Short mmCIF file of C-alpha atoms in Angstrom, two decimals:
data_model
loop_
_atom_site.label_atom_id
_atom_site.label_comp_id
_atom_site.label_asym_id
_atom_site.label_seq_id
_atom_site.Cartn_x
_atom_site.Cartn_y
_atom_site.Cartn_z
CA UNK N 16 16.11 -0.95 29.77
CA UNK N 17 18.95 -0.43 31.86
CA UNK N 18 19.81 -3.50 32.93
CA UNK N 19 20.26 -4.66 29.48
CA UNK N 20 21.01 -1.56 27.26
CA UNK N 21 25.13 -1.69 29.33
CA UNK N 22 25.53 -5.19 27.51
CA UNK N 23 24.53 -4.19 24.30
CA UNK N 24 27.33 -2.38 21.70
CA UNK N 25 27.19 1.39 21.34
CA UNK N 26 26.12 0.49 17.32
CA UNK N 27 23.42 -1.53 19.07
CA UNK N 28 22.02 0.83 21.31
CA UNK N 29 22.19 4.08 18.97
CA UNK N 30 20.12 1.66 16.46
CA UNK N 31 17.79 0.16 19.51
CA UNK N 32 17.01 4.26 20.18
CA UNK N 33 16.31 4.94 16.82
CA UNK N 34 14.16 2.38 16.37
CA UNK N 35 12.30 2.83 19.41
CA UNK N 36 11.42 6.46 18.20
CA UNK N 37 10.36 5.72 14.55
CA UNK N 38 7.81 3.01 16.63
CA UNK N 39 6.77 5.41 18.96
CA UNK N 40 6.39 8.31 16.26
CA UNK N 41 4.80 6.08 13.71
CA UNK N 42 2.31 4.77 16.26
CA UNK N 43 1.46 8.36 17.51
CA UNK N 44 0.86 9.17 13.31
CA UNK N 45 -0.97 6.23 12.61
CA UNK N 46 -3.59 7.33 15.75
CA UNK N 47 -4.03 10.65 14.53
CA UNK N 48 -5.05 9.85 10.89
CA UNK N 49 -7.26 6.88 12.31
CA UNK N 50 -8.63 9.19 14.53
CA UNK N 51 -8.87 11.47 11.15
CA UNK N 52 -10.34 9.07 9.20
CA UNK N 53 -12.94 8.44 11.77
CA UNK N 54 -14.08 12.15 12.01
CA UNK N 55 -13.89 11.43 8.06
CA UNK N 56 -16.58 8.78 7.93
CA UNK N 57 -18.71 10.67 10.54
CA UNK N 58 -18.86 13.48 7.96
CA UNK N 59 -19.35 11.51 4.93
CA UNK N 60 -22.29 9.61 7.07
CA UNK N 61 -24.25 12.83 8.36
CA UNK N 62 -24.13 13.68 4.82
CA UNK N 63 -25.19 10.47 2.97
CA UNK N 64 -28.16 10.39 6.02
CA UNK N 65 -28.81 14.01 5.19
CA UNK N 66 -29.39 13.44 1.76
CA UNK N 67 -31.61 10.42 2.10
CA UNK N 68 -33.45 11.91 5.11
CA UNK N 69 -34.99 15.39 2.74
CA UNK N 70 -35.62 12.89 -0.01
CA UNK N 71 -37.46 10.29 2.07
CA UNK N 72 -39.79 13.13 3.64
CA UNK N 73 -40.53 14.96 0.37
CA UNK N 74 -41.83 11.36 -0.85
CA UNK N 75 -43.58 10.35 2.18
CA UNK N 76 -45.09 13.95 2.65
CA UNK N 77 -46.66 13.91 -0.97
CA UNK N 78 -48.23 10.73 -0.73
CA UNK N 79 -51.79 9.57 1.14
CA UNK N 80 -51.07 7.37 4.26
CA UNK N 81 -52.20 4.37 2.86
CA UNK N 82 -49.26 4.47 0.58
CA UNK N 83 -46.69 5.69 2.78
CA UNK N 84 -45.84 1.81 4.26
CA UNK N 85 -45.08 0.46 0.85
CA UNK N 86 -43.18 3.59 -0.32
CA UNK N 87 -41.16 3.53 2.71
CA UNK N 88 -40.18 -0.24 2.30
CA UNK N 89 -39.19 0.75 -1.18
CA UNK N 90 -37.02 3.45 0.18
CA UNK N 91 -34.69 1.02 2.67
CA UNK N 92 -31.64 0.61 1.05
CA UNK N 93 -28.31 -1.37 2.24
CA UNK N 94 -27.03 1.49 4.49
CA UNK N 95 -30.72 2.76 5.67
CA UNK N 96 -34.16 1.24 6.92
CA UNK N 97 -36.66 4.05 6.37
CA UNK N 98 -40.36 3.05 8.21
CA UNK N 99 -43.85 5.41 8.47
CA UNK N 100 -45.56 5.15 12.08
CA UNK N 101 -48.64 7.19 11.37
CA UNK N 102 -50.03 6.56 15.09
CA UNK N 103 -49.68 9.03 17.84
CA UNK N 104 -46.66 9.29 20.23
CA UNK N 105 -43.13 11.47 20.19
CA UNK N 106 -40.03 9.51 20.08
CA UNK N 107 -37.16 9.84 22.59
CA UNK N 108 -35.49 12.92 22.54
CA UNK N 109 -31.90 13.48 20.80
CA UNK N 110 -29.07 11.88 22.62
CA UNK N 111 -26.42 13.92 23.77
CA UNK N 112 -23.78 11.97 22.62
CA UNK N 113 -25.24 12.01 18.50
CA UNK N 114 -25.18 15.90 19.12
CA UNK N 115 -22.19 16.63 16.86
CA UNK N 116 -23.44 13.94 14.19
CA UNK N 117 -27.68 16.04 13.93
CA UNK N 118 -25.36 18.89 13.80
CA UNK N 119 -23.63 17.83 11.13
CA UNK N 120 -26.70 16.74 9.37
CA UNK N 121 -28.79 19.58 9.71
CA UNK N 122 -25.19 21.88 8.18
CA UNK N 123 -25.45 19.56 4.87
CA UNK N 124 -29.18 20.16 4.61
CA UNK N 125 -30.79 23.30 6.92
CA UNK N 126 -34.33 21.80 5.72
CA UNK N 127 -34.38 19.24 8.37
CA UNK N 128 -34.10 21.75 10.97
CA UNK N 129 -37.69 21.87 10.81
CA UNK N 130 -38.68 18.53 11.24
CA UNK N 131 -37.09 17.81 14.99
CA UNK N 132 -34.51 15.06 14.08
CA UNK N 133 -34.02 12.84 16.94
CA UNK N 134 -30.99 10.29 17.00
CA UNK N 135 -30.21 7.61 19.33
CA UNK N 136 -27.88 4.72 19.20
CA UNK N 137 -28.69 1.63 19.00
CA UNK N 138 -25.61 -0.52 20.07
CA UNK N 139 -23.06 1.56 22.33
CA UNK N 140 -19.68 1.28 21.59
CA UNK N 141 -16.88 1.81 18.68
CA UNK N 142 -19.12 0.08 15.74
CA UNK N 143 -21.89 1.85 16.81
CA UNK N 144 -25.80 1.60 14.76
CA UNK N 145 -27.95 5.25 15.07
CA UNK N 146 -31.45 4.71 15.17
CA UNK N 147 -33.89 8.02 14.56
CA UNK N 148 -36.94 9.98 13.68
CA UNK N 149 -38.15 12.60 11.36
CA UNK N 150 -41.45 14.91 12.03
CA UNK N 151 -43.62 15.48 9.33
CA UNK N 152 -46.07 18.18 8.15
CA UNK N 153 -48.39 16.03 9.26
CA UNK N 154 -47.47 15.18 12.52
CA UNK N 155 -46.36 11.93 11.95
CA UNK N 156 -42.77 10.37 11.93
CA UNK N 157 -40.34 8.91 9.80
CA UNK N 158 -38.06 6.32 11.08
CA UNK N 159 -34.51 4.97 10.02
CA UNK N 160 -32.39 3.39 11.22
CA UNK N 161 -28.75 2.60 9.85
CA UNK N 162 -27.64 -0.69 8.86
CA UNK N 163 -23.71 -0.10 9.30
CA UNK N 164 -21.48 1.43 12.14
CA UNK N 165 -21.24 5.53 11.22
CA UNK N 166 -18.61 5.36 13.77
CA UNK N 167 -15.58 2.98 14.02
CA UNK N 168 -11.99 3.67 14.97
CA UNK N 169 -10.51 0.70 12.76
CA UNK N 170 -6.73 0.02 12.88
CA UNK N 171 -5.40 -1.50 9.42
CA UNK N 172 -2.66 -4.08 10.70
CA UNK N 173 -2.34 -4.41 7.14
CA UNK N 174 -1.30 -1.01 6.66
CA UNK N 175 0.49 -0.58 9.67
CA UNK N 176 2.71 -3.72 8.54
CA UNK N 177 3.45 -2.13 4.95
CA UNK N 178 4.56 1.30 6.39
CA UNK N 179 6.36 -0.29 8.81
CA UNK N 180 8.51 -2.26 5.85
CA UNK N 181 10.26 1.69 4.70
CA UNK N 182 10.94 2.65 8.72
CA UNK N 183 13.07 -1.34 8.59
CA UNK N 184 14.86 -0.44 5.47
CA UNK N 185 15.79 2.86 6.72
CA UNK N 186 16.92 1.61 10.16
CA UNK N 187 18.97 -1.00 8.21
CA UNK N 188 20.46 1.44 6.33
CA UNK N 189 21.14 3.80 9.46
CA UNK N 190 22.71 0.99 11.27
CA UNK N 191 25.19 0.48 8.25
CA UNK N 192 26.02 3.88 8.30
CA UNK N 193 26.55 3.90 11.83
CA UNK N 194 28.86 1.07 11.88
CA UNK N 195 31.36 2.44 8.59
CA UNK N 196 31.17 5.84 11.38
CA UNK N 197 32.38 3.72 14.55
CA UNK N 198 34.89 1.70 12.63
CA UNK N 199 37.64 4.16 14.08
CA UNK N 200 36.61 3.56 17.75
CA UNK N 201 36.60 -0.91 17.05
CA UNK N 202 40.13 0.26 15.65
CA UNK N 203 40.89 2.01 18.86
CA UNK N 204 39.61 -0.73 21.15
CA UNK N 205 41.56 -3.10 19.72
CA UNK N 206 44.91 -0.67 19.80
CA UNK N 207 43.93 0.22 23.42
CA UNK N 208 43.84 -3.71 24.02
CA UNK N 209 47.04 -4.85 22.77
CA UNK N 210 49.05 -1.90 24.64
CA UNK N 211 51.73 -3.57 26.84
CA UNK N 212 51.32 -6.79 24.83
CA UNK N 213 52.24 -5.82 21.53
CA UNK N 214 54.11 -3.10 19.95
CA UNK N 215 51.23 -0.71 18.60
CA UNK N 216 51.70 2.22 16.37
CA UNK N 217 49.51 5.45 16.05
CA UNK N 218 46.07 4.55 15.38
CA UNK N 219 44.47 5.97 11.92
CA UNK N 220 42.62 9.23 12.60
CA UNK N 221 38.78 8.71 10.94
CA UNK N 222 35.05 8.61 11.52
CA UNK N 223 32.83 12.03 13.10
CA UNK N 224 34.60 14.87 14.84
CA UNK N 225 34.62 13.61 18.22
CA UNK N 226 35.80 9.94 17.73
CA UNK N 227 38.53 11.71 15.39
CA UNK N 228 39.47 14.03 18.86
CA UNK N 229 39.10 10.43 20.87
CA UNK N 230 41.32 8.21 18.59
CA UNK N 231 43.94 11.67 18.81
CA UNK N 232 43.88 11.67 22.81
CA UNK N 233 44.35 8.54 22.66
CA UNK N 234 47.79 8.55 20.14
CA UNK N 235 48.90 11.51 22.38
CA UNK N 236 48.63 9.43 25.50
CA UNK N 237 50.25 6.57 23.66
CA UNK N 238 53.36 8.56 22.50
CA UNK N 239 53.59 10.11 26.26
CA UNK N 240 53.23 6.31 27.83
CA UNK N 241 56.05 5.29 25.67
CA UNK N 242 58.30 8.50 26.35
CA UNK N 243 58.06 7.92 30.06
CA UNK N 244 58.91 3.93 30.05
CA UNK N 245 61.70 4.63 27.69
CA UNK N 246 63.17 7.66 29.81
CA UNK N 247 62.17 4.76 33.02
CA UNK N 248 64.59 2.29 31.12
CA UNK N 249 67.43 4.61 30.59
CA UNK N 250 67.15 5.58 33.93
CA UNK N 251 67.15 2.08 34.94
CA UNK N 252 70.14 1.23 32.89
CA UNK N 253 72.14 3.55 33.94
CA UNK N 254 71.30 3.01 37.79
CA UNK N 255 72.14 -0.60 36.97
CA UNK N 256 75.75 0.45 35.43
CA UNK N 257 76.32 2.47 38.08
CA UNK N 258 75.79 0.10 40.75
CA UNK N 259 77.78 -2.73 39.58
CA UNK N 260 80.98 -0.34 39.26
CA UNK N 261 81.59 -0.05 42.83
CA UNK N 262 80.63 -3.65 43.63
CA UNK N 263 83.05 -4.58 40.97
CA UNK N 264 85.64 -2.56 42.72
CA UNK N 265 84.92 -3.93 46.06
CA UNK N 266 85.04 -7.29 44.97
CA UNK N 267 88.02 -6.94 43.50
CA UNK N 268 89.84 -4.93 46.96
CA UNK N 269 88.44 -7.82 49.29
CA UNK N 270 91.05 -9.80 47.84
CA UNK N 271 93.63 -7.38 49.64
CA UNK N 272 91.97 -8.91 53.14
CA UNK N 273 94.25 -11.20 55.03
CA UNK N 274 91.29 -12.96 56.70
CA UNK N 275 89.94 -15.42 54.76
CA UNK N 276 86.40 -15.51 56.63
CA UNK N 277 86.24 -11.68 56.82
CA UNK N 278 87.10 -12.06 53.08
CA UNK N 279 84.11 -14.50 52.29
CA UNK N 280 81.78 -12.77 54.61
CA UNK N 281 82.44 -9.33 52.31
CA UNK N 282 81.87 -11.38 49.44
CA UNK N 283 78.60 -12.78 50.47
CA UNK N 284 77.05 -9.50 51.13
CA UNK N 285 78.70 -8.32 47.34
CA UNK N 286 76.96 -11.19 45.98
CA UNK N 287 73.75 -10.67 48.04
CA UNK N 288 73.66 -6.84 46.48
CA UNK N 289 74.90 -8.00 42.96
CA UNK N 290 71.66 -10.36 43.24
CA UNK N 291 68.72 -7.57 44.87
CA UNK N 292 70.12 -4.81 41.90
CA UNK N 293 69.66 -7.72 39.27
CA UNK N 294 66.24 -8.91 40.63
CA UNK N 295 64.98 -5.37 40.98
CA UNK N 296 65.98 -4.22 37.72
CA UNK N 297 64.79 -7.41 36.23
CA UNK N 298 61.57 -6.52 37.67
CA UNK N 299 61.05 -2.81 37.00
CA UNK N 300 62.19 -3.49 33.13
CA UNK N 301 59.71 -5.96 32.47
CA UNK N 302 56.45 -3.92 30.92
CA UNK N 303 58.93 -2.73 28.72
CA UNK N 304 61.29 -5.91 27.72
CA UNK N 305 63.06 -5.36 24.16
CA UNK N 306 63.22 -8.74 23.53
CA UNK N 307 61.50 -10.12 20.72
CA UNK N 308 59.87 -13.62 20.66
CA UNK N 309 61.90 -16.13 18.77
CA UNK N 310 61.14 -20.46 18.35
CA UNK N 311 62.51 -21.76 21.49
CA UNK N 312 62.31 -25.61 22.26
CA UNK N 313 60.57 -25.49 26.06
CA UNK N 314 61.52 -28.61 26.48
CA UNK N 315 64.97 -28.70 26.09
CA UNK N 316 65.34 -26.02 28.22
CA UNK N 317 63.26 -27.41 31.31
CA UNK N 318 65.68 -30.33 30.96
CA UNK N 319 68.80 -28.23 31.26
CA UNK N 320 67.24 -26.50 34.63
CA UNK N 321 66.77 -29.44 36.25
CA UNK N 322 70.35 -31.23 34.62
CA UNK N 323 71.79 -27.68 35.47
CA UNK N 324 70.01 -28.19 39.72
CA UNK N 325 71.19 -32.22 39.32
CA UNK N 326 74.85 -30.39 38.52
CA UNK N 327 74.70 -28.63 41.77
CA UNK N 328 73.63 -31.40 44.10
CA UNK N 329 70.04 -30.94 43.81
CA UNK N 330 67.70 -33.57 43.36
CA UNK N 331 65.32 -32.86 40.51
CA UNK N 332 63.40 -34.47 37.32
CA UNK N 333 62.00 -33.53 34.39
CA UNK N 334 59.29 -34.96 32.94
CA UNK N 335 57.63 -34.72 29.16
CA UNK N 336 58.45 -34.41 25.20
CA UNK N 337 61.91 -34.21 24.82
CA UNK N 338 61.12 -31.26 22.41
CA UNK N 339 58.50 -28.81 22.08
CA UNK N 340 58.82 -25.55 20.31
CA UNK N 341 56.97 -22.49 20.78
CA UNK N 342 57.88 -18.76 19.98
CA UNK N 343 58.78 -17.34 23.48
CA UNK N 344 60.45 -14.60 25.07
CA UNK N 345 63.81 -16.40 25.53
CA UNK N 346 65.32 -14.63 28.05
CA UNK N 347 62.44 -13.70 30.45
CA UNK N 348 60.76 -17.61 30.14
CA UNK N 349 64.32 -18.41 31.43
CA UNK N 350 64.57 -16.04 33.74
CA UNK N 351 60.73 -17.36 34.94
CA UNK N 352 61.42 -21.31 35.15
CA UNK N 353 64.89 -20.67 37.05
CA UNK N 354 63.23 -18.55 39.35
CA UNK N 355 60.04 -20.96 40.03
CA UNK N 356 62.89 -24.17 40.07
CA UNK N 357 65.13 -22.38 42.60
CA UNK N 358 62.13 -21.42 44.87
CA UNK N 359 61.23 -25.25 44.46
CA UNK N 360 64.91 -26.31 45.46
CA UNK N 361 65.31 -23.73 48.15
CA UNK N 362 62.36 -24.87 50.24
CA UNK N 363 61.64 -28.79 49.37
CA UNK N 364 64.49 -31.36 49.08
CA UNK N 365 63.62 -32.17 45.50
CA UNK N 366 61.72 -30.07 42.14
CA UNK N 367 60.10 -32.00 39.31
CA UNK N 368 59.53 -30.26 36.34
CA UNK N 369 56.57 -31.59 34.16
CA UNK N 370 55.94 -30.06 30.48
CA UNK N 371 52.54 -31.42 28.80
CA UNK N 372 51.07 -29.94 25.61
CA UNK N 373 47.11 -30.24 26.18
CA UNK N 374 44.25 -28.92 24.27
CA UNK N 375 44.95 -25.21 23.15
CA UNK N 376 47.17 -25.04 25.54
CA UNK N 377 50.86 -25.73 26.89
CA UNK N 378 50.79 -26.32 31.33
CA UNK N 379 54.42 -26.35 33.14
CA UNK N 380 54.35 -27.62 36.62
CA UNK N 381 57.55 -27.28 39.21
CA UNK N 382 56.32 -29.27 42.15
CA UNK N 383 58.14 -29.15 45.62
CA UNK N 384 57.95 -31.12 48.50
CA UNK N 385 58.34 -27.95 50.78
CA UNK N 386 55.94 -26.69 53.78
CA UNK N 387 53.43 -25.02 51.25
CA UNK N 388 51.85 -21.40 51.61
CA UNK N 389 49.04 -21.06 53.68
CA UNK N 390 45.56 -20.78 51.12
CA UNK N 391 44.87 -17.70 51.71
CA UNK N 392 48.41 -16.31 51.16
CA UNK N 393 48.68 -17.69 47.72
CA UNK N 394 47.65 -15.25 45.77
CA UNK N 395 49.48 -12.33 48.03
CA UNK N 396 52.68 -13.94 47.29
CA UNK N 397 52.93 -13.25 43.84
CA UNK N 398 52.50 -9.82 44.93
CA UNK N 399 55.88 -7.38 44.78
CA UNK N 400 57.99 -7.40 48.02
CA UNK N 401 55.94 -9.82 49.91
CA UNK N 402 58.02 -12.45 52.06
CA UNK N 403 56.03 -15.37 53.92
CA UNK N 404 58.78 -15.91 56.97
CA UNK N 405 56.50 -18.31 58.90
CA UNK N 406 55.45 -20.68 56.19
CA UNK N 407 58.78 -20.43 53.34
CA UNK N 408 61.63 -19.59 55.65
CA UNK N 409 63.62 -16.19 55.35
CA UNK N 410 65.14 -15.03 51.80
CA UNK N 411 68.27 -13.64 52.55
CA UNK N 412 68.41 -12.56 49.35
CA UNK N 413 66.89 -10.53 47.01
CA UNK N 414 63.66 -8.23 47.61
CA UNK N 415 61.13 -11.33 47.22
CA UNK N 416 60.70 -10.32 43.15
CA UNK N 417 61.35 -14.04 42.13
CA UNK N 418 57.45 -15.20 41.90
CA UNK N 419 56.26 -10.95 40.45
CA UNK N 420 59.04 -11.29 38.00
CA UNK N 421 57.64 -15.08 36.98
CA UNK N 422 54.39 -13.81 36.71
CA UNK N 423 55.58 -10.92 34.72
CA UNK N 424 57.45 -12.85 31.99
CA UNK N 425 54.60 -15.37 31.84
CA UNK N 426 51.72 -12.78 31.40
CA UNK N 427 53.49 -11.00 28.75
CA UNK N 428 53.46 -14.51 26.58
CA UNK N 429 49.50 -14.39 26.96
CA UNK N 430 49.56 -16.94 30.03
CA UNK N 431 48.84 -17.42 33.52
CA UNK N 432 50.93 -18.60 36.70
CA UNK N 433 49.15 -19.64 39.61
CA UNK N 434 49.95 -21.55 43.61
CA UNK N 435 48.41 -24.16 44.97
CA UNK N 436 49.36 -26.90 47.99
CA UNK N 437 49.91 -30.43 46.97
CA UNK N 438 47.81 -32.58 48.78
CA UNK N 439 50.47 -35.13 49.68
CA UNK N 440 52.49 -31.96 50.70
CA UNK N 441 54.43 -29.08 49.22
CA UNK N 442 53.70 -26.47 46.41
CA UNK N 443 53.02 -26.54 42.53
CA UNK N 444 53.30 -23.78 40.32
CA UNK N 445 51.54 -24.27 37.28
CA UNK N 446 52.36 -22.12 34.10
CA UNK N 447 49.14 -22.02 31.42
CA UNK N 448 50.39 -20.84 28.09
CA UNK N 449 48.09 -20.78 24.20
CA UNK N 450 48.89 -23.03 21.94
CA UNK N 451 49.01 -20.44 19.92
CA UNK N 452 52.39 -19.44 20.83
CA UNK N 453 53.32 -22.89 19.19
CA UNK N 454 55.94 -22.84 16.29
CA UNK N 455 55.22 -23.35 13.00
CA UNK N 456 56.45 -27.03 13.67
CA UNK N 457 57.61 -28.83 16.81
CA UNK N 458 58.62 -32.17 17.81
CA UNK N 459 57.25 -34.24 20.68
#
């Protein structure tokens, strides 16, 4: 049970419980009144015996031997074989088992206590046939026999199958009842799930006391998660704002210097600075971007990356549709693609830039001819802060956020970015995004 109960909804295992006890206590209920019924029969037996046992002596006992075959013949019924032995011997004694059943006999009718009833039984087991004996006055027996089982434990499967159709009803109507009472905690699953995707609101208080207290914590923790990423944003706005002040100002006193290379040299490291503050903050602001997803041709703008790296001397393509629109996160998909194109430029002679909508899905590639990442460093580098010296070369600039802040913008569109080494050499990263982030029309 436990290896399968964790895979199974709460709805399913509350009903799976449920049903497991109604089994259990019907099956316990249905034993006991069998077992009733059969302490019923033995009863009803010992008393039907009893009866025909006093009435079959008084007979026998009143009439002359010769008669007493015949009589007895006429006296065997469908239940009981009566026969007269008039010649010498003592049957078997009682058996211990048919105890409770002469006892039983001899309550109904004290008469027989007299006439030292013996039982014995014929064919052991639950559909068991007694056979007997009954002394005379005149020392001579009676003997029966019956003809059907006095004691059988019989289960009804018919009757267990029609009280088993109420117990399926009722479970049916538990588990409807149980699923209108976890509605609120689907509601809260699916508000839990779209945190830091979507905008989500407070989630309807409802169902018993404790999911009501659950679904409560929960818009508590909700309103405090959005306090401190808001109070995180000012913060990081104004550290931003503060930051570029004094850069501004230095940039503007280096053009006081006479040297020309100490004046470049200054400006380099203002430029390196102006770049790390933007890349950081780009970084740290990114769970909670304000920009809202608006139709944006992908296409178009993969070609002006690559016309924009062609503009600087670079040598780079584009291939695919020369439009395809989708409703992205402007901004931060730019901010992605530029980052993953410079990266491609900066350490391989040349980028290419393929767009190709597939099935359900929309892939970028950026391709390099570069050195590659080792394989087992391709997943660390799209870690924060990590640097690969040995196999990319040293950034001078920047804190190594380019590929995080990628992956950042990319997740929060609903898709994936991921490394891999080119067999011919270099690097491609590929970008996986839904289709359903397609417009409501696009051109190819």
């Amino acid at each position: 049970m436990r290896r399968w109960l964790p895979s199974v909804g709460l709805l399913g295992q509350v009903v799976a419980i449920l049903l497991l006890t109604m089994l259990i206590e019907f099956g316990v209920s249905t034993m006991l009144y069998e077992r009733a019924s059969e302490f019923s029969v033995r009863d009803d037996e010992a008393r039907r015996l009893a009866e025909h046992l006093v009435i079959s002596r008084r007979l026998l006992e009143d009439r002359p031997p010769a008669e007493r075959p015949a009589l007895a013949h006429e006296l065997t019924t469908d239940r009981y074989e009566v026969q007269w032995d008039g010649a010498a011997g003592v049957p078997p004694a009682v058996e211990p088992a048919l105890d409770p059943m002469r006892r039983q006999i001899v309550d109904w009718e004290p008469t027989l206590r007299t006439g030292d009833l013996r039982l014995r039984l014929i064919s052991p087991g639950r559909s068991s046939k007694v056979r007997g004996a009954l002394r005379l006055r005149d020392d001579t027996w009676l003997h029966f026999r019956t003809l059907d089982a006095v004691a059988r434990l019989d289960f009804a499967f018919e009757r267990i199958l029609l009280g088993l159709v109420p117990a399926v009803a009722l479970m049916v109507l538990g588990g409807l009842m149980l699923r209108r009472a976890l509605h609120p905690l689907r509601r809260l699953a699916e508000a839990a799930d779209r945190v830091g995707h979507d905008e989500v609101g407070a989630v309807p208080e409802g169902g018993p006391r404790e999911v009501r207290r659950l679904v409560g914590a929960f818009n508590r923790m909700q309103a405090r998660i959005g306090a401190l990423i808001e109070a995180r944003t000012q913060s990081l706005a104004a550290v931003g704002h503060d930051l570029r002040t004094p850069l501004a100002r230095l940039r503007l006193r280096t053009e006081t210097i006479a040297s020309a290379d100490t004046r470049e040299a200054i400006g380099q490291d203002i430029s390196e600075m102006e770049a790390m503050i933007a890349s950081l903050l780009a970084f740290l602001s990114g769970d909670n971007d304000p920009e809202k997803s608006s139709a944006l041709d992908l296409a178009v703008l993969c070609a002006t990356l690559v016309d924009d790296a062609t503009d600087r001397g670079h040598e780079a393509r584009y291939v695919g549709p020369d439009h395809l629109e989708l409703r992205l996160r402007r901004l931060a998909m730019k901010r992605a693609l530029t980052n993953l194109v410079d990266n491609a430029l900066k350490y391989g002679a040349s980028a290419v830039v393929e767009l190709a909508p597939g099935d359900g899905v929309v892939t970028i590639r950026v391709l390099d001819t570069g050195p590659g990442i080792p394989d087992e460093q391709l997943a660390h580098v799209l870690e924060p802060f990590v640097r690969l010296d040995p196999a990319r070369g040293r950034d001078t600039i920047g804190f190594g956020l380019g590929l995080p802040i990628a992956v950042q913008a990319i997740k929060a569109e609903g898709g994936t970015l991921t490394l891999a080494n080119r067999p011919e050499g270099g690097l491609v990263a590929t970008i996986v995004l839904p289709i359903t982030q397609l417009a409501a029309g696009h051109k190819t």
